[in-house]
Tab-separated table of C-alpha atoms in Angstrom:
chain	number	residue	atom	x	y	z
A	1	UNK	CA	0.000	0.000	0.000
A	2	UNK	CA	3.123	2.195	-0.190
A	3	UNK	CA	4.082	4.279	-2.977
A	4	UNK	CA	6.675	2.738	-5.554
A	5	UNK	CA	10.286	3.462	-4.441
A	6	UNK	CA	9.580	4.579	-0.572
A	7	UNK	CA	11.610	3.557	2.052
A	8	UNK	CA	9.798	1.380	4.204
A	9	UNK	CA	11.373	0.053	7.228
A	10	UNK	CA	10.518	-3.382	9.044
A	11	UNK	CA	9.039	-1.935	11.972
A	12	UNK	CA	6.884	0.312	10.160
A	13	UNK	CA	5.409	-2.815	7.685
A	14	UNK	CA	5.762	-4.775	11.170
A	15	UNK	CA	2.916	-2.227	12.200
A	16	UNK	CA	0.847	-2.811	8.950
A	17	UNK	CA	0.022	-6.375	10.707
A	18	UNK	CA	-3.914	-6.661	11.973
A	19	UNK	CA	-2.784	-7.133	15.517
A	20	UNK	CA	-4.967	-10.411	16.055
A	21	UNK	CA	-2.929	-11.981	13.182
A	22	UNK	CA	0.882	-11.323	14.402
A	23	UNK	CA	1.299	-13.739	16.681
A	24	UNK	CA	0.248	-16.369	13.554
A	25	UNK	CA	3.450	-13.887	11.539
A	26	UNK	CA	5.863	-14.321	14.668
A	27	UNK	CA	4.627	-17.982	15.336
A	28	UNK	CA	6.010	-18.684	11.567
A	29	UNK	CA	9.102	-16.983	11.654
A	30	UNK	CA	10.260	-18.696	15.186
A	31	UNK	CA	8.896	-22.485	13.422
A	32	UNK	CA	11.004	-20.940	10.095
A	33	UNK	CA	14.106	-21.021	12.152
A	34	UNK	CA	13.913	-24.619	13.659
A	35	UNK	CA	12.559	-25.969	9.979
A	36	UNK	CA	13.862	-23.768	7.293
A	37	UNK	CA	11.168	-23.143	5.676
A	38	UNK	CA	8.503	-19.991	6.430
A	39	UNK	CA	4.768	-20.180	5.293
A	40	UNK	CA	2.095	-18.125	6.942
A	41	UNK	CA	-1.127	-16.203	5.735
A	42	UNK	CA	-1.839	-12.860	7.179
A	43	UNK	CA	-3.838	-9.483	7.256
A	44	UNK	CA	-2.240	-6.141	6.665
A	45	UNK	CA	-3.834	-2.825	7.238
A	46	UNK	CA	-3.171	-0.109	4.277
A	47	UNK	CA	-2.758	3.556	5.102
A	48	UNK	CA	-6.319	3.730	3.673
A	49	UNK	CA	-7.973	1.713	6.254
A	50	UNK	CA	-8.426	-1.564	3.706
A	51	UNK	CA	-7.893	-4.901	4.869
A	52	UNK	CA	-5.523	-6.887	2.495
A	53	UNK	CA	-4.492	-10.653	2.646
A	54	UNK	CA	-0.723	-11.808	2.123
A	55	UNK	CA	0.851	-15.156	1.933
A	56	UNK	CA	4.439	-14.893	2.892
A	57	UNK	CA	7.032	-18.120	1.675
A	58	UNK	CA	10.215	-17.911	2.214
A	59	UNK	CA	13.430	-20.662	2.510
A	60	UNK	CA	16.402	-20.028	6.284
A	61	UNK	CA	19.845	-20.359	5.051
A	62	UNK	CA	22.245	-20.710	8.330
A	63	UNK	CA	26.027	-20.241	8.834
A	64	UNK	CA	28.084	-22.888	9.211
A	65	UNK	CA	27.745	-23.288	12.709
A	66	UNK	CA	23.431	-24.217	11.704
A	67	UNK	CA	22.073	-20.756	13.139
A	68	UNK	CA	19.883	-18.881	11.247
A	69	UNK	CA	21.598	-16.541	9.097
A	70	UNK	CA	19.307	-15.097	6.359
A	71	UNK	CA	15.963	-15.535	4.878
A	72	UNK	CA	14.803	-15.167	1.208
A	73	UNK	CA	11.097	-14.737	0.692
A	74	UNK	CA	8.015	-13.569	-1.246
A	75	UNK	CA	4.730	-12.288	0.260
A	76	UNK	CA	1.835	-12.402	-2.366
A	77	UNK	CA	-1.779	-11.040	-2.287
A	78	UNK	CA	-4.184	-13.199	-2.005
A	79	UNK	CA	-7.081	-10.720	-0.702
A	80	UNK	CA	-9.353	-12.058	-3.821
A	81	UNK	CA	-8.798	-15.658	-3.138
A	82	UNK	CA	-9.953	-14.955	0.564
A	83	UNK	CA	-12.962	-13.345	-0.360
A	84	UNK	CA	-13.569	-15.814	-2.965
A	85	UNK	CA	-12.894	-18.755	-0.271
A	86	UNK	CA	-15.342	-16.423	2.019
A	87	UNK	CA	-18.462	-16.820	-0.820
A	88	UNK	CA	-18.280	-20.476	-1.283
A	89	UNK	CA	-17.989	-20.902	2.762
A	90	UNK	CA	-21.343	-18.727	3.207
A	91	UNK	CA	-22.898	-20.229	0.164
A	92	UNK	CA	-22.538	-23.554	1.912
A	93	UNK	CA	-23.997	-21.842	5.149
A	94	UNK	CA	-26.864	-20.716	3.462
A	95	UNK	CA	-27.044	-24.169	1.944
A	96	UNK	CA	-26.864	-26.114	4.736
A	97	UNK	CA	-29.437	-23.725	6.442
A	98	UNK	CA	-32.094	-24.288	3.831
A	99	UNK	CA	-31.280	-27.857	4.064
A	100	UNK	CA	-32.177	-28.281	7.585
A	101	UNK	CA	-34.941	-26.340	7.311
A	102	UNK	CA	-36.718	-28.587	5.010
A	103	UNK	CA	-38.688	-31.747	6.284
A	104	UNK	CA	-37.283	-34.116	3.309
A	105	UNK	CA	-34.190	-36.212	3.725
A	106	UNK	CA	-31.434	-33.787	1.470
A	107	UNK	CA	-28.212	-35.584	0.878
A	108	UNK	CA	-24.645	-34.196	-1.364
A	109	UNK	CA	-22.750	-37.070	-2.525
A	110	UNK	CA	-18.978	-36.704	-4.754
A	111	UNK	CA	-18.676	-37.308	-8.437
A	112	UNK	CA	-17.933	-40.826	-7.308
A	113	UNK	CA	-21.316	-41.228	-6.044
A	114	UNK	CA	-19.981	-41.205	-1.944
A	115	UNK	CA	-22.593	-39.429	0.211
A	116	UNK	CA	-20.951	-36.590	2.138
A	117	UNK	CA	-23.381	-34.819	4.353
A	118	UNK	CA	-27.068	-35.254	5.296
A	119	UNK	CA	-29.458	-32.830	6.479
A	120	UNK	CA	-30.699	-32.790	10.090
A	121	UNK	CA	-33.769	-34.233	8.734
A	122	UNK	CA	-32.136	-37.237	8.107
A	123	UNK	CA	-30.698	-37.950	11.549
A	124	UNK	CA	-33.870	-36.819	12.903
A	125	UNK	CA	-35.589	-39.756	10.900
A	126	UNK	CA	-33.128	-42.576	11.370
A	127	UNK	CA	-32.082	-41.890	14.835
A	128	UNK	CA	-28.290	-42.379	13.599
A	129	UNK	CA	-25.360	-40.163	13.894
A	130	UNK	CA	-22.680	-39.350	11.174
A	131	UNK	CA	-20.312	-41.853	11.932
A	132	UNK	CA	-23.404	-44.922	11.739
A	133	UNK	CA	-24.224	-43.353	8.499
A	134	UNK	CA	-20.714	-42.376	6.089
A	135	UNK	CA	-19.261	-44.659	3.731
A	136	UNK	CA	-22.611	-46.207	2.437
A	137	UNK	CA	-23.917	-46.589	6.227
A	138	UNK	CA	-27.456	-45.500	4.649
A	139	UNK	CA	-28.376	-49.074	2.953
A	140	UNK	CA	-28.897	-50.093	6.066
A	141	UNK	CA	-32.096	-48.113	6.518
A	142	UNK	CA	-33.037	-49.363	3.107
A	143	UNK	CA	-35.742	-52.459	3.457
A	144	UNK	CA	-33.690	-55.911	2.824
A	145	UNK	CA	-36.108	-56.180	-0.511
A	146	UNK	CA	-35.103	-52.847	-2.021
A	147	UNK	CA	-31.839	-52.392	-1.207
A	148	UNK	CA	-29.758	-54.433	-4.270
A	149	UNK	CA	-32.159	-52.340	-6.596
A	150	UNK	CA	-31.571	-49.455	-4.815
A	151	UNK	CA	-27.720	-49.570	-5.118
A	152	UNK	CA	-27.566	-51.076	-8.304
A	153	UNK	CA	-29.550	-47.708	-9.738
A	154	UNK	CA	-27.875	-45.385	-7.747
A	155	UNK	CA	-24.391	-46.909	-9.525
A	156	UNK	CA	-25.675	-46.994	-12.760
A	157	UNK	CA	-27.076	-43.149	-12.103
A	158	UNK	CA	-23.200	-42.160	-11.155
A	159	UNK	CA	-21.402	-44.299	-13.811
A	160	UNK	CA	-23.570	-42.931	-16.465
A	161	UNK	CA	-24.336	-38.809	-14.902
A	162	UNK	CA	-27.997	-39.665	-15.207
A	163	UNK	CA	-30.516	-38.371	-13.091
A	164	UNK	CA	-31.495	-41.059	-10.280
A	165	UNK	CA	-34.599	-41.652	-8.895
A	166	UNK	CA	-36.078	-44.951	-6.765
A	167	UNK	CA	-39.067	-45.871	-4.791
A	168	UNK	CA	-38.296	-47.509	-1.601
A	169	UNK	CA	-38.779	-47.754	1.789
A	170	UNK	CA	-36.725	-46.342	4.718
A	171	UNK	CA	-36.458	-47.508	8.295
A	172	UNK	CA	-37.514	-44.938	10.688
A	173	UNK	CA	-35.735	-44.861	14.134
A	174	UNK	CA	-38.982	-46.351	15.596
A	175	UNK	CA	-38.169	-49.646	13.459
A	176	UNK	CA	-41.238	-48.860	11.233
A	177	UNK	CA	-40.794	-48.497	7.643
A	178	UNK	CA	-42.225	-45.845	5.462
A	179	UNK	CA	-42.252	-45.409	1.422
A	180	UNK	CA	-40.047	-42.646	-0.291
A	181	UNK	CA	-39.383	-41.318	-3.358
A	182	UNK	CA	-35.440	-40.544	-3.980
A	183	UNK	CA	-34.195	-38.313	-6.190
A	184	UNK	CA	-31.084	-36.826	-7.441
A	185	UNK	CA	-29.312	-34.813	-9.913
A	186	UNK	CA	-25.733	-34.552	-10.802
A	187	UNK	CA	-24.126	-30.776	-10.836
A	188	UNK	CA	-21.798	-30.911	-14.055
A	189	UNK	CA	-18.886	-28.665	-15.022
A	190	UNK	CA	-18.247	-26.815	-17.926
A	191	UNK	CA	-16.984	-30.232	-19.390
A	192	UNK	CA	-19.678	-32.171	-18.689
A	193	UNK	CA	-17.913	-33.804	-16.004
A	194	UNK	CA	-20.192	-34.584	-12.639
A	195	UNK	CA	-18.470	-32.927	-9.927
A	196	UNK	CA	-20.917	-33.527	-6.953
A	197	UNK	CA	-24.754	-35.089	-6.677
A	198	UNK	CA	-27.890	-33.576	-4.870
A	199	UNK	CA	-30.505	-35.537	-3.655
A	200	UNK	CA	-33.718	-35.655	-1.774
A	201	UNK	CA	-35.633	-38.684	-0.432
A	202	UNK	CA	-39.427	-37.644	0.094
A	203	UNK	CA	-42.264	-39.205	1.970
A	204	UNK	CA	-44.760	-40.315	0.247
């Protein structure tokens, strides 16, 4: 944030540091001199008032007795990749928000078809937490009749980038067993390529 060619002295750019953020800078430097290598992300403060992102690298060289002697780095802006980080972290907020707001069972699964996070709704239905449920912990709440049709469609679905949708019936947490219609469809890149799944299983 300094004019080109001003003289800017390392206590004065030591000052530029958001105050809450220099022990992460000072933590770095001290782990830089036991390991060689520096790497920390930071926030400066411009003579403007604007709040700017840096990510410092840098390699120690030491004397030949092994103590620190100099340091060669770059520090790089990265204030648009923060904010962008920021939007996809509050989209997902939002997301998640509307998910557990909504009385069907809403699932995300990868491109490779591996469910990755459930709505509340779901727990709330099956009475099991997120560890009884990841990997492909939700055939068990498929009935024993549907669930070799059920995983058989959802495969072909993700081999394929088809839309997938199934009848079936789901085990409460009571035991009881109640009919629902699954559906979901996969989110594609500019390539084509399926890059994550979004599904709903609905009462009916």
């Amino acid at each position: 944030g300094h004019p080109r060619g001003s003289k800017v002295g390392p206590q004065e750019l030591l000052k530029q540091i958001v105050p809450t953020d220099l022990p992460i800078r000072n933590a770095a430097h001290e782990l830089a001199r036991k390991t060689g290598t520096l790497l920390y992300e930071a926030r400066i403060s411009w003579k403007d008032g604007s709040i700017h992102w840096i990510q410092a690298k840098g390699k120690v060289f030491y004397d030949s007795e092994g103590k620190p002697h100099y340091i060669i780095g770059t520090s790089r802006d990265i204030t648009k990749e923060k904010k962008h980080q920021q939007e996809l972290e509050d989209r997902e907020k939002m997301f998640r928000l509307l998910a557990d707001s909504m009385p069907q069972l809403v699932w995300v699964g990868d491109a490779h078809g591996n469910i990755t996070y459930y709505n509340q709704s779901m727990y709330n239905y099956t009475g099991l937490s997120e560890e009884e449920l990841k990997d492909n912990g939700w055939l068990q709440i498929v009935h024993p009749d549907y669930r070799e049709e059920n995983l058989k469609r959802w495969q072909q679905a993700v081999n394929t980038g088809s839309d997938y949708t199934f009848e079936n019936r789901f085990r409460m947490a009571s035991g009881a067993y109640r009919w629902h219609l699954s559906r979901a469809i996969p989110q594609k890149d500019a390539y084509g390529n399926t890059v994550m799944w979004v599904g709903t299983s609905t009462d009916i």
